[in-house]
XYZ file of C-alpha atoms in Angstrom:
380
model
C 9.188 -1.590 36.743
C 6.953 1.058 36.726
C 2.814 0.732 34.258
C 4.142 2.757 31.735
C 7.118 0.873 30.767
C 5.510 -2.906 30.991
C 2.438 -0.768 28.656
C 5.182 -0.746 26.329
C 6.651 -3.838 26.718
C 3.540 -6.145 26.151
C 3.098 -3.564 22.618
C 6.149 -5.088 21.717
C 5.279 -8.519 22.684
C 2.484 -8.368 20.646
C 3.760 -6.266 17.721
C 1.024 -7.729 15.480
C -1.842 -5.295 18.076
C 0.065 -2.949 18.519
C -1.552 -0.467 17.164
C -4.784 -1.776 18.604
C -3.403 -1.391 22.092
C -1.738 2.016 21.535
C -5.473 3.110 20.693
C -6.913 1.455 23.672
C -3.771 3.273 26.269
C -4.197 6.451 24.929
C -7.324 6.792 24.025
C -8.434 8.694 26.906
C -5.330 11.144 28.285
C -6.387 12.769 31.779
C -4.257 15.508 33.517
C -3.626 14.647 36.701
C -4.502 16.762 39.700
C -1.989 16.565 41.665
C 0.796 17.496 39.071
C -0.256 19.696 36.542
C 0.130 19.508 32.604
C 1.141 15.661 33.252
C -0.568 12.769 31.979
C -2.058 9.720 34.169
C -2.132 6.685 32.942
C -6.072 6.816 32.490
C -7.076 3.639 30.586
C -3.719 2.007 31.266
C -4.270 -0.615 33.557
C -7.046 -1.938 31.281
C -4.135 -2.882 28.857
C -2.336 -5.268 30.881
C -4.924 -7.058 31.792
C -6.442 -7.651 28.576
C -2.657 -7.990 26.819
C -2.717 -11.086 29.414
C -5.783 -12.115 27.996
C -4.622 -12.248 24.404
C -1.595 -14.050 25.241
C -3.141 -16.482 27.103
C -5.769 -17.544 23.722
C -2.731 -16.516 21.119
C -3.189 -19.848 18.491
C -0.154 -21.352 16.991
C -1.224 -23.633 13.934
C 1.285 -26.149 12.370
C 1.397 -27.634 9.317
C -0.096 -31.013 9.103
C -0.282 -32.890 5.770
C -0.059 -30.790 1.963
C -2.202 -32.972 -0.386
C -1.953 -32.494 -4.185
C -4.896 -33.111 -7.054
C -4.078 -33.102 -10.563
C -7.163 -30.238 -10.706
C -7.607 -26.892 -8.825
C -9.596 -27.429 -5.438
C -11.798 -24.917 -5.834
C -14.702 -25.914 -2.823
C -14.041 -27.913 0.778
C -16.566 -29.011 4.011
C -16.078 -30.903 7.067
C -17.884 -33.923 7.597
C -17.948 -35.677 10.571
C -16.500 -38.276 12.311
C -13.252 -37.061 11.091
C -13.811 -36.762 7.495
C -12.906 -33.383 4.593
C -14.528 -32.981 1.513
C -12.633 -31.396 -1.178
C -14.235 -30.700 -4.782
C -12.455 -29.740 -7.530
C -12.847 -28.197 -11.283
C -10.872 -29.916 -14.616
C -7.012 -30.206 -15.320
C -5.570 -27.831 -17.363
C -3.427 -31.008 -18.281
C -3.328 -34.629 -18.355
C -2.228 -36.152 -15.243
C 0.398 -39.267 -14.550
C 1.169 -38.772 -11.191
C -2.472 -38.797 -8.941
C -5.685 -40.290 -9.303
C -9.219 -40.462 -7.208
C -7.730 -43.347 -4.448
C -3.842 -42.900 -5.239
C -3.326 -45.274 -7.654
C 0.368 -43.765 -10.169
C -1.528 -44.388 -13.105
C -5.355 -42.752 -14.759
C -6.913 -40.019 -16.274
C -6.452 -36.004 -16.123
C -9.657 -34.860 -13.318
C -12.636 -33.426 -15.095
C -15.207 -32.059 -11.803
C -14.108 -35.004 -9.137
C -15.344 -34.772 -5.406
C -12.478 -36.744 -2.911
C -13.387 -37.307 0.760
C -10.716 -37.860 2.550
C -10.337 -39.624 6.187
C -8.775 -36.064 8.522
C -6.254 -38.677 10.225
C -4.581 -40.153 7.242
C -4.632 -37.930 5.063
C -6.091 -40.756 2.341
C -9.184 -40.829 -0.163
C -11.448 -43.382 0.717
C -14.689 -42.143 -1.083
C -14.639 -40.076 -4.307
C -17.309 -38.746 -7.554
C -15.440 -38.666 -10.441
C -16.267 -37.579 -13.928
C -18.652 -34.635 -13.765
C -17.003 -32.611 -16.171
C -17.222 -29.307 -14.889
C -16.113 -27.352 -12.381
C -18.014 -28.279 -9.197
C -18.497 -24.745 -7.308
C -19.898 -25.721 -4.162
C -20.841 -28.035 -2.298
C -23.296 -29.387 0.660
C -22.500 -31.674 3.194
C -25.658 -33.152 5.048
C -25.743 -35.197 7.787
C -27.803 -38.617 7.981
C -28.766 -41.139 10.283
C -26.731 -44.246 10.986
C -24.284 -43.177 8.639
C -20.792 -42.112 9.511
C -20.110 -41.003 5.759
C -22.277 -36.753 5.285
C -24.514 -36.798 2.425
C -23.505 -34.808 -0.436
C -24.736 -31.506 -2.830
C -22.943 -30.809 -5.449
C -23.433 -27.871 -7.395
C -21.575 -27.033 -10.698
C -23.088 -25.918 -13.722
C -26.876 -25.260 -13.909
C -27.174 -28.644 -12.153
C -26.693 -29.658 -8.194
C -26.215 -33.725 -7.614
C -26.868 -35.425 -4.365
C -24.329 -38.151 -3.789
C -25.186 -40.922 -0.499
C -21.028 -40.990 -0.285
C -21.337 -44.638 2.408
C -22.518 -46.983 -0.577
C -20.529 -50.012 -1.469
C -19.102 -48.217 -4.951
C -15.829 -46.308 -4.149
C -15.834 -44.481 -6.909
C -18.690 -42.863 -7.987
C -20.268 -41.459 -11.243
C -22.767 -38.681 -12.501
C -25.174 -41.449 -13.348
C -24.929 -42.665 -9.370
C -26.537 -39.551 -7.790
C -29.698 -39.877 -5.779
C -31.120 -36.858 -6.959
C -30.118 -34.145 -10.206
C -32.387 -30.573 -9.984
C -31.681 -29.054 -12.822
C -31.371 -25.108 -12.937
C -34.002 -22.877 -15.274
C -32.362 -19.665 -16.910
C -35.198 -18.144 -18.366
C -33.418 -15.293 -18.214
C -35.018 -12.453 -16.060
C -34.819 -11.928 -12.605
C -31.002 -10.806 -12.941
C -28.898 -9.370 -10.896
C -27.236 -5.807 -13.039
C -23.452 -7.088 -11.214
C -21.776 -9.946 -10.295
C -23.544 -12.102 -7.176
C -20.079 -14.017 -5.502
C -21.714 -15.497 -2.221
C -24.615 -15.917 -0.401
C -24.827 -16.951 2.686
C -27.606 -18.747 5.645
C -28.308 -16.949 8.234
C -27.933 -19.075 11.790
C -31.323 -20.109 12.366
C -32.833 -17.906 10.361
C -33.674 -20.651 7.177
C -35.999 -17.769 5.007
C -32.903 -15.499 5.868
C -29.950 -15.239 3.526
C -27.071 -12.042 3.155
C -25.309 -12.150 -1.035
C -22.757 -9.541 -2.551
C -20.637 -9.241 -5.030
C -19.363 -6.693 -7.353
C -21.346 -3.663 -6.214
C -20.066 -3.789 -3.165
C -23.196 -4.112 -1.514
C -24.186 -6.525 1.587
C -28.362 -7.367 0.975
C -30.368 -9.191 3.470
C -33.151 -10.963 1.652
C -36.381 -13.000 3.058
C -36.269 -15.237 -0.618
C -39.648 -16.905 0.677
C -41.043 -13.352 0.756
C -38.662 -12.675 -2.203
C -38.051 -9.279 -0.373
C -34.663 -6.960 0.666
C -34.816 -6.191 4.749
C -31.429 -4.052 4.512
C -28.845 -3.589 2.713
C -24.947 -1.825 3.363
C -22.741 -0.663 1.375
C -19.710 -1.091 1.705
C -17.824 2.937 1.414
C -14.906 2.756 -0.749
C -11.468 3.262 1.172
C -9.719 6.395 1.207
C -6.912 7.482 -1.304
C -4.022 6.572 -0.063
C -1.091 8.757 -1.500
C -3.228 10.322 -4.518
C -3.601 6.554 -5.839
C -6.702 4.692 -6.678
C -7.500 1.738 -4.420
C -9.045 -1.347 -5.783
C -12.841 -1.383 -5.432
C -13.868 -2.938 -2.673
C -16.385 -5.909 -4.119
C -16.938 -8.431 -1.940
C -15.544 -11.947 -2.128
C -16.399 -13.726 1.286
C -18.288 -13.966 3.931
C -19.186 -15.818 6.438
C -21.289 -15.981 9.950
C -20.220 -17.271 13.243
C -23.275 -19.051 15.535
C -24.073 -16.419 17.896
C -25.622 -13.858 14.598
C -22.023 -11.839 14.096
C -21.183 -11.373 10.612
C -17.832 -10.894 8.692
C -16.975 -10.403 5.171
C -14.229 -9.663 3.193
C -13.536 -7.066 0.278
C -11.313 -7.234 -2.753
C -9.061 -3.669 -1.263
C -8.108 -6.076 1.420
C -10.162 -4.737 3.905
C -12.353 -6.764 6.803
C -16.193 -5.945 7.584
C -17.988 -6.917 10.702
C -20.861 -6.371 11.309
C -22.429 -7.322 14.827
C -25.931 -5.404 14.939
C -27.147 -9.182 14.752
C -25.541 -10.911 17.410
C -27.575 -13.033 19.764
C -27.349 -12.742 23.343
C -25.946 -15.622 25.535
C -28.531 -15.644 27.737
C -31.286 -14.679 25.119
C -34.667 -16.107 25.854
C -35.752 -16.375 22.210
C -34.297 -14.845 18.965
C -35.033 -11.351 17.997
C -37.422 -10.232 15.758
C -35.701 -9.063 13.113
C -32.140 -9.503 12.528
C -29.935 -5.722 12.284
C -26.738 -7.069 11.387
C -26.105 -5.051 8.428
C -26.480 -1.994 11.077
C -23.295 0.523 10.355
C -24.065 1.649 13.665
C -22.620 -1.364 15.099
C -19.881 -2.593 12.698
C -16.254 -2.777 12.296
C -13.621 -1.959 9.168
C -10.731 -2.619 8.909
C -7.582 -2.763 6.542
C -6.122 -5.871 6.787
C -3.867 -6.709 3.742
C -3.287 -6.118 0.433
C -4.736 -7.840 -1.612
C -8.300 -9.682 -1.806
C -9.545 -11.786 0.800
C -11.214 -14.815 -0.799
C -12.077 -16.675 1.502
C -12.760 -16.793 5.286
C -14.789 -18.932 8.616
C -15.233 -18.654 11.942
C -13.779 -20.950 14.721
C -15.831 -19.617 17.312
C -18.465 -16.663 17.339
C -16.338 -13.936 17.679
C -12.554 -15.355 15.883
C -12.840 -15.650 12.075
C -10.219 -17.035 9.563
C -9.119 -15.463 6.482
C -7.010 -15.890 3.628
C -6.137 -13.450 1.476
C -5.859 -14.438 -2.657
C -2.183 -15.353 -2.873
C -2.415 -17.903 0.510
C -1.388 -15.571 3.608
C -3.906 -16.624 6.554
C -4.738 -14.478 9.168
C -7.034 -15.113 12.698
C -9.096 -12.423 14.066
C -10.639 -11.969 17.102
C -13.781 -9.839 17.706
C -11.774 -8.171 21.343
C -14.463 -6.751 24.022
C -13.645 -3.866 26.561
C -15.473 -1.567 27.954
C -18.451 -1.446 25.308
C -16.249 -1.084 22.372
C -15.131 -4.202 20.177
C -12.006 -4.467 18.503
C -10.794 -6.279 15.669
C -7.446 -7.971 17.144
C -5.064 -10.053 14.785
C -3.801 -12.902 17.084
C -1.960 -15.089 14.648
C -0.966 -14.996 10.591
C 1.129 -16.968 8.654
C 2.245 -17.338 4.394
C 0.613 -20.958 3.520
C 1.892 -23.085 0.183
C -0.997 -22.278 -1.849
C -0.155 -19.506 -4.839
C -4.013 -18.860 -5.558
C -6.782 -19.459 -2.714
C -9.914 -20.710 -3.051
C -11.529 -22.234 -0.414
C -10.870 -22.072 3.496
C -12.648 -24.617 6.182
C -11.907 -23.479 10.343
C -12.674 -25.804 13.598
C -12.076 -25.842 16.362
C -8.809 -27.543 16.164
C -7.496 -27.348 12.798
C -7.782 -24.732 9.938
C -7.596 -26.111 5.703
C -6.671 -23.870 3.056
C -7.101 -24.793 -0.825
C -6.513 -24.223 -4.407
C -4.186 -24.072 -6.785
C -0.188 -24.443 -7.231
C 2.341 -22.349 -9.360
C 1.595 -24.372 -11.701
C -1.844 -24.669 -11.722
C -2.099 -27.974 -9.923
C -4.665 -28.488 -7.575
C -3.418 -28.294 -3.260
C -4.541 -28.793 -0.235
C -2.543 -27.805 3.616
C -4.117 -28.950 6.794
C -2.769 -27.107 9.674
C -3.192 -27.891 13.332
C -3.402 -25.661 15.818
C -0.752 -27.170 19.075
């Protein structure tokens, strides 16, 4: 079979990357000198090598466990030694079917943290009765402990808990440290700030984004804005106005590549701050918001509300309604392309959180009846 037909077979075998492969195959058509008016294969031989590479690396995930909680899950984090930290808000109605450690009776959730053993899907530690929705959490490694300490953010305070205590279920009074965040009424943003991320290997630099559709790169020690990138409004389709590109989620790869998801279903990827594999030292400046090294692609009809990198160039994200997709940044001829390598609908009716590692991803949020749900998908 000729190379021309082989390229089309590759497109058929990879339907979700068809448009990308088509653009790559026909981007630079040439006119054959031996046959006037006939286009040569040009770059088409490369498409076969590229497609073979994609086929070899396409993941396959299967649903391993589904866990239910009385209240919606609001935040997730992996601990070490196979633990999952899952924070929740407050339940709408009392529940008689769920409790923190698995018994059949108990009060409704009112702001809780559960630590799951991923091998058994059982709760091994918990914090209960915090009274408010836990908006975010951060795990801290501590020498000599298999259970990571955890900071919980709720309302205007942050609480630190040590999870290797003998007490299986802790309460707010057990917190080792409490930080009250004072609302001074000044230095406020004009728009809602929906996300803040630290830049890898730059402990004093963060990127924020929100409802002004702008990514801001800060040195928070000096209090200065180092760079910014406003996400452009997408072109209207058939005269219809699309949703504004509010920034709903963001994540960093380990080498400094940044991705962000918008309310209008686009993914933005900034490669300007990527560190080289053989880089001897840290760059003086992080240029991750440079529009000359970015990719923007429409990938969903709904908001992209959660995302995480599983390796430096592969990002997994979820839409608001629970469709999870995985994209990789594919490099060819000094050009970068976003390629969809996996996609599946989950049982989550509204996604609030997603975490990914090399072996699995966990997506969580609400069910259709406003209860909490956690789905664990493993790579086979």
